[in-house]
Amino acid sequence: MTIDLYAVFGNPIAHSKSPLLHAEFAKQTKQDLSYTAQCIDIDSFSKGADEFFKQGGKGLNITVPFKHDAFDFAADLTERAKRAGAVNTLFLDKDNFIIGDNTDGIGLVTDITQHLKWTINNKNILILGAGGAVRGIIEPFIKDSPNSITIVNRTKEKAQQLADGFSDIFAIDACSYPELAERDNAIAFDIIINGSSASLSGELPPLPNNIISENTCCYDMMYAKELTPFLMWAKENKALSISDGLGMLVCQGAESFSIWRGVKPETGSVIEYIRSIL
């Protein structure tokens, strides 16, 4: 019997936990499949993806630095992939066309609302960073009807450009870090999401302490065994709740798995398992 083939493409990729979590999903849902991590040469994404599907591959996850390559590679795109401007999931439709999707945003929102039990509706949201990772999460947040969304970035122009991309469905504020520090001291955010690259380099964005209170929840889209500098800052400032992005990783993977296999795996136990082996 032929086993359906899936993979994650990235560079580097050895650190990826995706094969582990998809193995757990397959075991849990009794699906017979193979899922591997493949390191693709920086300039060879299209060639690698084309070969994968020609050899019978059923679906791909895409990670850094290929999400824009996957966006260009897909024959068609879902609406949320178009909004995100990037693709992290490729799948075959009923006519065997390769479709690009983005499950990052729904993965984050699912983790926040279902596992952490934070409320987005009518809350004031601050998002740090204006790169591709942030672009993918904005629309799912908008769909949960927050009171406000503010994007802060080292360069305000980039934050404004990102905000303008969603102006047809939500009015997003954009500012620089110095402008953020000048906000009214009485106004703290309900949820702060770190989508900047600062955690990768072990740095903390230049955050003023007046944006956080004992009612603020803080989420870092990066995950690690130890607290990131951003989450350490949140803890020191007595945030109500903190979390890293491991749940986002698992939940976006579950969404991809559901697209490919037509069954939605349970994610809570998989988050605990992956956490235990970090």
PDB file of C-alpha atoms in Angstrom:
ATOM      1  CA  MET A   1       0.000   0.000   0.000  1.00  0.00           C
ATOM      2  CA  THR A   2       1.312   3.466  -0.913  1.00  0.00           C
ATOM      3  CA  ILE A   3       1.831   5.837   2.011  1.00  0.00           C
ATOM      4  CA  ASP A   4       0.862   9.471   1.445  1.00  0.00           C
ATOM      5  CA  LEU A   5       3.884  11.775   1.560  1.00  0.00           C
ATOM      6  CA  TYR A   6       4.084  15.151   3.313  1.00  0.00           C
ATOM      7  CA  ALA A   7       7.028  17.348   4.287  1.00  0.00           C
ATOM      8  CA  VAL A   8       8.172  20.691   5.602  1.00  0.00           C
ATOM      9  CA  PHE A   9      10.597  22.716   3.456  1.00  0.00           C
ATOM     10  CA  GLY A  10      12.992  25.167   5.065  1.00  0.00           C
ATOM     11  CA  ASN A  11      16.605  26.239   5.412  1.00  0.00           C
ATOM     12  CA  PRO A  12      17.788  25.579   8.077  1.00  0.00           C
ATOM     13  CA  ILE A  13      15.355  22.820   9.027  1.00  0.00           C
ATOM     14  CA  ALA A  14      17.112  20.396  11.425  1.00  0.00           C
ATOM     15  CA  HIS A  15      15.535  22.149  14.438  1.00  0.00           C
ATOM     16  CA  SER A  16      11.971  21.707  13.118  1.00  0.00           C
ATOM     17  CA  LYS A  17       9.447  20.062  15.426  1.00  0.00           C
ATOM     18  CA  SER A  18       6.915  19.664  12.602  1.00  0.00           C
ATOM     19  CA  PRO A  19       7.712  15.965  11.901  1.00  0.00           C
ATOM     20  CA  LEU A  20       7.142  15.177  15.580  1.00  0.00           C
ATOM     21  CA  LEU A  21       3.821  16.968  15.858  1.00  0.00           C
ATOM     22  CA  HIS A  22       2.493  15.551  12.575  1.00  0.00           C
ATOM     23  CA  ALA A  23       3.509  12.054  13.703  1.00  0.00           C
ATOM     24  CA  GLU A  24       1.422  12.671  16.837  1.00  0.00           C
ATOM     25  CA  PHE A  25      -1.502  13.933  14.744  1.00  0.00           C
ATOM     26  CA  ALA A  26      -1.321  10.854  12.496  1.00  0.00           C
ATOM     27  CA  LYS A  27      -1.188   8.480  15.464  1.00  0.00           C
ATOM     28  CA  GLN A  28      -4.066  10.248  17.174  1.00  0.00           C
ATOM     29  CA  THR A  29      -6.333  10.239  14.078  1.00  0.00           C
ATOM     30  CA  LYS A  30      -5.179   6.827  12.777  1.00  0.00           C
ATOM     31  CA  GLN A  31      -3.871   8.266   9.510  1.00  0.00           C
ATOM     32  CA  ASP A  32      -1.238   6.375   7.497  1.00  0.00           C
ATOM     33  CA  LEU A  33       1.277   8.918   6.205  1.00  0.00           C
ATOM     34  CA  SER A  34       4.922   9.950   6.086  1.00  0.00           C
ATOM     35  CA  TYR A  35       6.078  13.454   7.070  1.00  0.00           C
ATOM     36  CA  THR A  36       9.704  14.548   6.743  1.00  0.00           C
ATOM     37  CA  ALA A  37      11.766  17.723   7.119  1.00  0.00           C
ATOM     38  CA  GLN A  38      13.703  18.688   3.994  1.00  0.00           C
ATOM     39  CA  CYS A  39      16.449  21.307   3.749  1.00  0.00           C
ATOM     40  CA  ILE A  40      16.128  23.048   0.377  1.00  0.00           C
ATOM     41  CA  ASP A  41      18.862  25.114  -1.262  1.00  0.00           C
ATOM     42  CA  ILE A  42      18.036  28.815  -1.011  1.00  0.00           C
ATOM     43  CA  ASP A  43      17.592  29.227  -4.777  1.00  0.00           C
ATOM     44  CA  SER A  44      15.899  25.873  -5.422  1.00  0.00           C
ATOM     45  CA  PHE A  45      12.478  26.084  -3.800  1.00  0.00           C
ATOM     46  CA  SER A  46      10.404  25.838  -6.999  1.00  0.00           C
ATOM     47  CA  LYS A  47      12.483  22.942  -8.299  1.00  0.00           C
ATOM     48  CA  GLY A  48      12.236  21.088  -4.994  1.00  0.00           C
ATOM     49  CA  ALA A  49       8.483  21.649  -4.610  1.00  0.00           C
ATOM     50  CA  ASP A  50       7.813  20.682  -8.217  1.00  0.00           C
ATOM     51  CA  GLU A  51       9.749  17.433  -7.808  1.00  0.00           C
ATOM     52  CA  PHE A  52       7.998  16.676  -4.511  1.00  0.00           C
ATOM     53  CA  PHE A  53       4.521  16.877  -6.048  1.00  0.00           C
ATOM     54  CA  LYS A  54       5.544  15.101  -9.269  1.00  0.00           C
ATOM     55  CA  GLN A  55       6.788  12.205  -7.132  1.00  0.00           C
ATOM     56  CA  GLY A  56       3.364  11.888  -5.529  1.00  0.00           C
ATOM     57  CA  GLY A  57       3.670  14.246  -2.565  1.00  0.00           C
ATOM     58  CA  LYS A  58       0.303  15.286  -1.142  1.00  0.00           C
ATOM     59  CA  GLY A  59       1.136  18.437   0.806  1.00  0.00           C
ATOM     60  CA  LEU A  60       3.877  20.714   2.113  1.00  0.00           C
ATOM     61  CA  ASN A  61       4.441  22.980   5.065  1.00  0.00           C
ATOM     62  CA  ILE A  62       6.725  25.918   4.325  1.00  0.00           C
ATOM     63  CA  THR A  63       8.938  27.741   6.795  1.00  0.00           C
ATOM     64  CA  VAL A  64      11.711  30.355   6.663  1.00  0.00           C
ATOM     65  CA  PRO A  65      12.881  31.525   4.177  1.00  0.00           C
ATOM     66  CA  PHE A  66      10.461  30.135   1.576  1.00  0.00           C
ATOM     67  CA  LYS A  67       7.000  31.477   2.416  1.00  0.00           C
ATOM     68  CA  HIS A  68       7.127  34.071  -0.362  1.00  0.00           C
ATOM     69  CA  ASP A  69       8.528  31.498  -2.812  1.00  0.00           C
ATOM     70  CA  ALA A  70       5.592  29.242  -1.976  1.00  0.00           C
ATOM     71  CA  PHE A  71       3.212  32.169  -2.528  1.00  0.00           C
ATOM     72  CA  ASP A  72       4.605  32.568  -6.063  1.00  0.00           C
ATOM     73  CA  PHE A  73       4.744  28.808  -6.683  1.00  0.00           C
ATOM     74  CA  ALA A  74       1.080  28.026  -5.957  1.00  0.00           C
ATOM     75  CA  ALA A  75      -1.332  27.751  -8.886  1.00  0.00           C
ATOM     76  CA  ASP A  76      -3.965  29.512  -6.783  1.00  0.00           C
ATOM     77  CA  LEU A  77      -4.289  30.999  -3.303  1.00  0.00           C
ATOM     78  CA  THR A  78      -6.845  30.979  -0.518  1.00  0.00           C
ATOM     79  CA  GLU A  79      -8.186  34.351   0.581  1.00  0.00           C
ATOM     80  CA  ARG A  80      -6.237  34.255   3.825  1.00  0.00           C
ATOM     81  CA  ALA A  81      -3.010  33.503   1.926  1.00  0.00           C
ATOM     82  CA  LYS A  82      -3.664  36.495  -0.335  1.00  0.00           C
ATOM     83  CA  ARG A  83      -4.147  38.697   2.742  1.00  0.00           C
ATOM     84  CA  ALA A  84      -1.026  37.317   4.409  1.00  0.00           C
ATOM     85  CA  GLY A  85       1.095  37.733   1.284  1.00  0.00           C
ATOM     86  CA  ALA A  86       2.819  34.468   2.201  1.00  0.00           C
ATOM     87  CA  VAL A  87       2.133  30.732   2.128  1.00  0.00           C
ATOM     88  CA  ASN A  88       2.992  28.161   4.788  1.00  0.00           C
ATOM     89  CA  THR A  89       0.821  25.307   3.467  1.00  0.00           C
ATOM     90  CA  LEU A  90       0.541  23.794  -0.011  1.00  0.00           C
ATOM     91  CA  PHE A  91      -2.124  21.251  -0.877  1.00  0.00           C
ATOM     92  CA  LEU A  92      -3.734  19.638  -3.916  1.00  0.00           C
ATOM     93  CA  ASP A  93      -7.338  20.497  -4.750  1.00  0.00           C
ATOM     94  CA  LYS A  94      -9.800  18.069  -6.355  1.00  0.00           C
ATOM     95  CA  ASP A  95      -8.381  18.863  -9.797  1.00  0.00           C
ATOM     96  CA  ASN A  96      -4.780  18.336  -8.590  1.00  0.00           C
ATOM     97  CA  PHE A  97      -3.928  22.042  -8.745  1.00  0.00           C
ATOM     98  CA  ILE A  98      -1.450  23.166  -6.081  1.00  0.00           C
ATOM     99  CA  ILE A  99      -3.158  25.654  -3.737  1.00  0.00           C
ATOM    100  CA  GLY A 100      -1.350  27.945  -1.316  1.00  0.00           C
ATOM    101  CA  ASP A 101      -2.779  28.666   2.143  1.00  0.00           C
ATOM    102  CA  ASN A 102      -1.594  30.371   5.318  1.00  0.00           C
ATOM    103  CA  THR A 103      -2.492  28.763   8.644  1.00  0.00           C
ATOM    104  CA  ASP A 104      -0.204  30.854  10.890  1.00  0.00           C
ATOM    105  CA  GLY A 105      -2.844  33.373  11.922  1.00  0.00           C
ATOM    106  CA  ILE A 106      -5.554  30.867  12.710  1.00  0.00           C
ATOM    107  CA  GLY A 107      -2.941  28.853  14.605  1.00  0.00           C
ATOM    108  CA  LEU A 108      -2.116  31.829  16.824  1.00  0.00           C
ATOM    109  CA  VAL A 109      -5.731  32.823  17.435  1.00  0.00           C
ATOM    110  CA  THR A 110      -6.695  29.214  18.203  1.00  0.00           C
ATOM    111  CA  ASP A 111      -3.918  28.931  20.772  1.00  0.00           C
ATOM    112  CA  ILE A 112      -4.865  32.236  22.377  1.00  0.00           C
ATOM    113  CA  THR A 113      -8.605  31.667  22.543  1.00  0.00           C
ATOM    114  CA  GLN A 114      -8.878  27.894  23.051  1.00  0.00           C
ATOM    115  CA  HIS A 115      -5.796  26.941  25.065  1.00  0.00           C
ATOM    116  CA  LEU A 116      -4.889  30.144  26.899  1.00  0.00           C
ATOM    117  CA  LYS A 117      -8.529  31.303  27.206  1.00  0.00           C
ATOM    118  CA  TRP A 118      -7.652  34.911  26.443  1.00  0.00           C
ATOM    119  CA  THR A 119     -10.402  37.056  24.950  1.00  0.00           C
ATOM    120  CA  ILE A 120      -9.729  39.061  21.770  1.00  0.00           C
ATOM    121  CA  ASN A 121     -13.222  40.485  21.360  1.00  0.00           C
ATOM    122  CA  ASN A 122     -13.369  44.187  22.319  1.00  0.00           C
ATOM    123  CA  LYS A 123      -9.739  44.167  23.534  1.00  0.00           C
ATOM    124  CA  ASN A 124      -6.901  46.556  22.682  1.00  0.00           C
ATOM    125  CA  ILE A 125      -4.147  44.668  20.867  1.00  0.00           C
ATOM    126  CA  LEU A 126      -0.519  45.744  20.378  1.00  0.00           C
ATOM    127  CA  ILE A 127       1.610  43.895  17.819  1.00  0.00           C
ATOM    128  CA  LEU A 128       5.394  44.321  17.825  1.00  0.00           C
ATOM    129  CA  GLY A 129       7.019  44.151  14.394  1.00  0.00           C
ATOM    130  CA  ALA A 130       5.783  44.595  10.840  1.00  0.00           C
ATOM    131  CA  GLY A 131       7.415  41.738   8.967  1.00  0.00           C
ATOM    132  CA  GLY A 132       5.920  38.799   7.118  1.00  0.00           C
ATOM    133  CA  ALA A 133       5.186  36.839  10.296  1.00  0.00           C
ATOM    134  CA  VAL A 134       2.957  39.654  11.547  1.00  0.00           C
ATOM    135  CA  ARG A 135       1.138  40.126   8.268  1.00  0.00           C
ATOM    136  CA  GLY A 136      -0.102  36.539   8.444  1.00  0.00           C
ATOM    137  CA  ILE A 137      -1.774  36.940  11.845  1.00  0.00           C
ATOM    138  CA  ILE A 138      -3.675  40.208  11.415  1.00  0.00           C
ATOM    139  CA  GLU A 139      -6.830  39.107   9.605  1.00  0.00           C
ATOM    140  CA  PRO A 140      -7.674  36.294  12.072  1.00  0.00           C
ATOM    141  CA  PHE A 141      -7.384  38.854  14.884  1.00  0.00           C
ATOM    142  CA  ILE A 142      -9.700  41.222  13.034  1.00  0.00           C
ATOM    143  CA  LYS A 143     -12.273  38.440  12.651  1.00  0.00           C
ATOM    144  CA  ASP A 144     -12.463  38.148  16.452  1.00  0.00           C
ATOM    145  CA  SER A 145     -13.562  41.818  16.677  1.00  0.00           C
ATOM    146  CA  PRO A 146     -10.959  43.540  18.862  1.00  0.00           C
ATOM    147  CA  ASN A 147     -11.553  47.113  19.993  1.00  0.00           C
ATOM    148  CA  SER A 148      -8.264  48.273  18.468  1.00  0.00           C
ATOM    149  CA  ILE A 149      -5.073  46.988  16.844  1.00  0.00           C
ATOM    150  CA  THR A 150      -1.814  48.932  16.977  1.00  0.00           C
ATOM    151  CA  ILE A 151       1.333  47.911  15.095  1.00  0.00           C
ATOM    152  CA  VAL A 152       4.649  49.277  16.360  1.00  0.00           C
ATOM    153  CA  ASN A 153       7.863  48.954  14.409  1.00  0.00           C
ATOM    154  CA  ARG A 154      11.332  50.496  14.427  1.00  0.00           C
ATOM    155  CA  THR A 155      10.401  52.137  11.145  1.00  0.00           C
ATOM    156  CA  LYS A 156       6.914  53.621  11.290  1.00  0.00           C
ATOM    157  CA  GLU A 157       6.641  53.602   7.489  1.00  0.00           C
ATOM    158  CA  LYS A 158       6.736  49.800   7.389  1.00  0.00           C
ATOM    159  CA  ALA A 159       4.115  49.563  10.131  1.00  0.00           C
ATOM    160  CA  GLN A 160       1.902  52.051   8.290  1.00  0.00           C
ATOM    161  CA  GLN A 161       2.263  50.148   5.032  1.00  0.00           C
ATOM    162  CA  LEU A 162       1.162  46.967   6.766  1.00  0.00           C
ATOM    163  CA  ALA A 163      -1.782  48.718   8.435  1.00  0.00           C
ATOM    164  CA  ASP A 164      -2.872  50.207   5.107  1.00  0.00           C
ATOM    165  CA  GLY A 165      -3.083  46.703   3.650  1.00  0.00           C
ATOM    166  CA  PHE A 166      -6.060  45.981   5.910  1.00  0.00           C
ATOM    167  CA  SER A 167      -7.717  49.413   5.802  1.00  0.00           C
ATOM    168  CA  ASP A 168     -10.675  48.022   3.836  1.00  0.00           C
ATOM    169  CA  ILE A 169     -11.720  45.845   6.783  1.00  0.00           C
ATOM    170  CA  PHE A 170     -10.234  47.475   9.926  1.00  0.00           C
ATOM    171  CA  ALA A 171      -8.608  50.753  10.966  1.00  0.00           C
ATOM    172  CA  ILE A 172      -5.204  49.782  12.373  1.00  0.00           C
ATOM    173  CA  ASP A 173      -2.956  52.300  14.143  1.00  0.00           C
ATOM    174  CA  ALA A 174       0.746  52.380  13.256  1.00  0.00           C
ATOM    175  CA  CYS A 175       3.572  53.958  15.226  1.00  0.00           C
ATOM    176  CA  SER A 176       7.284  53.863  16.005  1.00  0.00           C
ATOM    177  CA  TYR A 177       8.695  52.843  19.396  1.00  0.00           C
ATOM    178  CA  PRO A 178       9.361  56.471  20.438  1.00  0.00           C
ATOM    179  CA  GLU A 179       5.746  57.342  19.554  1.00  0.00           C
ATOM    180  CA  LEU A 180       4.545  54.354  21.573  1.00  0.00           C
ATOM    181  CA  ALA A 181       6.400  55.709  24.604  1.00  0.00           C
ATOM    182  CA  GLU A 182       4.556  59.012  24.263  1.00  0.00           C
ATOM    183  CA  ARG A 183       1.099  57.443  24.572  1.00  0.00           C
ATOM    184  CA  ASP A 184      -1.219  58.333  27.449  1.00  0.00           C
ATOM    185  CA  ASN A 185       0.193  56.707  30.587  1.00  0.00           C
ATOM    186  CA  ALA A 186      -3.287  55.632  31.662  1.00  0.00           C
ATOM    187  CA  ILE A 187      -3.742  53.394  28.617  1.00  0.00           C
ATOM    188  CA  ALA A 188      -2.260  49.895  28.743  1.00  0.00           C
ATOM    189  CA  PHE A 189      -2.925  47.198  26.148  1.00  0.00           C
ATOM    190  CA  ASP A 190      -4.955  44.084  26.892  1.00  0.00           C
ATOM    191  CA  ILE A 191      -2.845  41.798  24.684  1.00  0.00           C
ATOM    192  CA  ILE A 192       0.714  42.373  23.419  1.00  0.00           C
ATOM    193  CA  ILE A 193       2.029  40.079  20.676  1.00  0.00           C
ATOM    194  CA  ASN A 194       5.746  39.987  19.915  1.00  0.00           C
ATOM    195  CA  GLY A 195       6.080  39.257  16.207  1.00  0.00           C
ATOM    196  CA  SER A 196       9.430  41.011  15.836  1.00  0.00           C
ATOM    197  CA  SER A 197      12.708  39.214  15.188  1.00  0.00           C
ATOM    198  CA  ALA A 198      14.158  40.475  18.484  1.00  0.00           C
ATOM    199  CA  SER A 199      13.709  37.151  20.309  1.00  0.00           C
ATOM    200  CA  LEU A 200      15.767  35.368  17.659  1.00  0.00           C
ATOM    201  CA  SER A 201      18.771  37.467  18.600  1.00  0.00           C
ATOM    202  CA  GLY A 202      18.050  37.453  22.325  1.00  0.00           C
ATOM    203  CA  GLU A 203      17.067  41.120  22.375  1.00  0.00           C
ATOM    204  CA  LEU A 204      14.160  43.057  23.830  1.00  0.00           C
ATOM    205  CA  PRO A 205      12.426  45.690  21.698  1.00  0.00           C
ATOM    206  CA  PRO A 206      12.594  49.215  23.249  1.00  0.00           C
ATOM    207  CA  LEU A 207       9.319  48.946  25.141  1.00  0.00           C
ATOM    208  CA  PRO A 208       8.013  51.553  27.605  1.00  0.00           C
ATOM    209  CA  ASN A 209       6.549  50.123  30.806  1.00  0.00           C
ATOM    210  CA  ASN A 210       3.358  52.194  30.555  1.00  0.00           C
ATOM    211  CA  ILE A 211       1.927  49.885  27.877  1.00  0.00           C
ATOM    212  CA  ILE A 212       1.565  46.944  30.269  1.00  0.00           C
ATOM    213  CA  SER A 213      -0.538  46.424  33.392  1.00  0.00           C
ATOM    214  CA  GLU A 214      -1.586  43.592  35.692  1.00  0.00           C
ATOM    215  CA  ASN A 215      -4.428  42.941  33.220  1.00  0.00           C
ATOM    216  CA  THR A 216      -2.178  42.552  30.153  1.00  0.00           C
ATOM    217  CA  CYS A 217      -1.561  39.203  28.451  1.00  0.00           C
ATOM    218  CA  CYS A 218       1.743  38.864  26.550  1.00  0.00           C
ATOM    219  CA  TYR A 219       2.508  36.382  23.763  1.00  0.00           C
ATOM    220  CA  ASP A 220       5.807  35.771  21.968  1.00  0.00           C
ATOM    221  CA  MET A 221       5.441  34.123  18.556  1.00  0.00           C
ATOM    222  CA  MET A 222       8.869  32.530  19.108  1.00  0.00           C
ATOM    223  CA  TYR A 223       9.211  29.551  21.448  1.00  0.00           C
ATOM    224  CA  ALA A 224      12.109  28.193  23.462  1.00  0.00           C
ATOM    225  CA  LYS A 225      12.849  26.120  26.531  1.00  0.00           C
ATOM    226  CA  GLU A 226      13.557  29.275  28.530  1.00  0.00           C
ATOM    227  CA  LEU A 227      11.604  32.531  28.643  1.00  0.00           C
ATOM    228  CA  THR A 228      12.414  34.922  25.809  1.00  0.00           C
ATOM    229  CA  PRO A 229      13.606  38.459  26.723  1.00  0.00           C
ATOM    230  CA  PHE A 230      10.118  39.757  25.846  1.00  0.00           C
ATOM    231  CA  LEU A 231       8.394  37.288  28.164  1.00  0.00           C
ATOM    232  CA  MET A 232      10.919  38.041  30.925  1.00  0.00           C
ATOM    233  CA  TRP A 233      10.030  41.725  30.553  1.00  0.00           C
ATOM    234  CA  ALA A 234       6.327  40.845  30.731  1.00  0.00           C
ATOM    235  CA  LYS A 235       6.824  38.746  33.846  1.00  0.00           C
ATOM    236  CA  GLU A 236       8.903  41.451  35.548  1.00  0.00           C
ATOM    237  CA  ASN A 237       6.114  43.934  34.818  1.00  0.00           C
ATOM    238  CA  LYS A 238       3.546  41.593  36.404  1.00  0.00           C
ATOM    239  CA  ALA A 239       1.567  40.736  33.282  1.00  0.00           C
ATOM    240  CA  LEU A 240      -1.626  38.794  33.921  1.00  0.00           C
ATOM    241  CA  SER A 241      -0.552  35.899  31.676  1.00  0.00           C
ATOM    242  CA  ILE A 242       2.363  35.052  29.359  1.00  0.00           C
ATOM    243  CA  SER A 243       2.960  32.480  26.656  1.00  0.00           C
ATOM    244  CA  ASP A 244       5.466  31.635  23.971  1.00  0.00           C
ATOM    245  CA  GLY A 245       4.546  30.484  20.459  1.00  0.00           C
ATOM    246  CA  LEU A 246       4.734  26.706  20.817  1.00  0.00           C
ATOM    247  CA  GLY A 247       0.943  26.474  20.830  1.00  0.00           C
ATOM    248  CA  MET A 248       0.833  28.549  17.653  1.00  0.00           C
ATOM    249  CA  LEU A 249       3.229  26.088  15.995  1.00  0.00           C
ATOM    250  CA  VAL A 250       1.099  23.102  16.971  1.00  0.00           C
ATOM    251  CA  CYS A 251      -2.227  24.745  16.080  1.00  0.00           C
ATOM    252  CA  GLN A 252      -1.084  25.981  12.660  1.00  0.00           C
ATOM    253  CA  GLY A 253       0.163  22.440  12.008  1.00  0.00           C
ATOM    254  CA  ALA A 254      -3.199  21.024  13.051  1.00  0.00           C
ATOM    255  CA  GLU A 255      -4.926  23.359  10.595  1.00  0.00           C
ATOM    256  CA  SER A 256      -2.621  22.163   7.792  1.00  0.00           C
ATOM    257  CA  PHE A 257      -3.258  18.538   8.799  1.00  0.00           C
ATOM    258  CA  SER A 258      -6.998  19.164   8.670  1.00  0.00           C
ATOM    259  CA  ILE A 259      -6.718  20.648   5.170  1.00  0.00           C
ATOM    260  CA  TRP A 260      -4.747  17.639   3.945  1.00  0.00           C
ATOM    261  CA  ARG A 261      -6.563  14.810   5.731  1.00  0.00           C
ATOM    262  CA  GLY A 262     -10.057  16.144   6.401  1.00  0.00           C
ATOM    263  CA  VAL A 263      -9.823  15.493  10.148  1.00  0.00           C
ATOM    264  CA  LYS A 264      -8.908  17.977  12.896  1.00  0.00           C
ATOM    265  CA  PRO A 265      -6.529  16.574  15.537  1.00  0.00           C
ATOM    266  CA  GLU A 266      -6.628  17.474  19.219  1.00  0.00           C
ATOM    267  CA  THR A 267      -3.802  19.875  20.019  1.00  0.00           C
ATOM    268  CA  GLY A 268      -3.547  20.294  23.791  1.00  0.00           C
ATOM    269  CA  SER A 269      -1.782  16.982  24.441  1.00  0.00           C
ATOM    270  CA  VAL A 270       0.583  17.557  21.504  1.00  0.00           C
ATOM    271  CA  ILE A 271       1.601  20.971  22.888  1.00  0.00           C
ATOM    272  CA  GLU A 272       2.389  19.283  26.223  1.00  0.00           C
ATOM    273  CA  TYR A 273       4.385  16.542  24.496  1.00  0.00           C
ATOM    274  CA  ILE A 274       6.500  18.910  22.398  1.00  0.00           C
ATOM    275  CA  ARG A 275       7.045  21.134  25.456  1.00  0.00           C
ATOM    276  CA  SER A 276       8.360  18.150  27.397  1.00  0.00           C
ATOM    277  CA  ILE A 277      11.112  17.459  24.862  1.00  0.00           C
ATOM    278  CA  LEU A 278      12.337  21.009  24.246  1.00  0.00           C
TER     279      LEU A 278
END
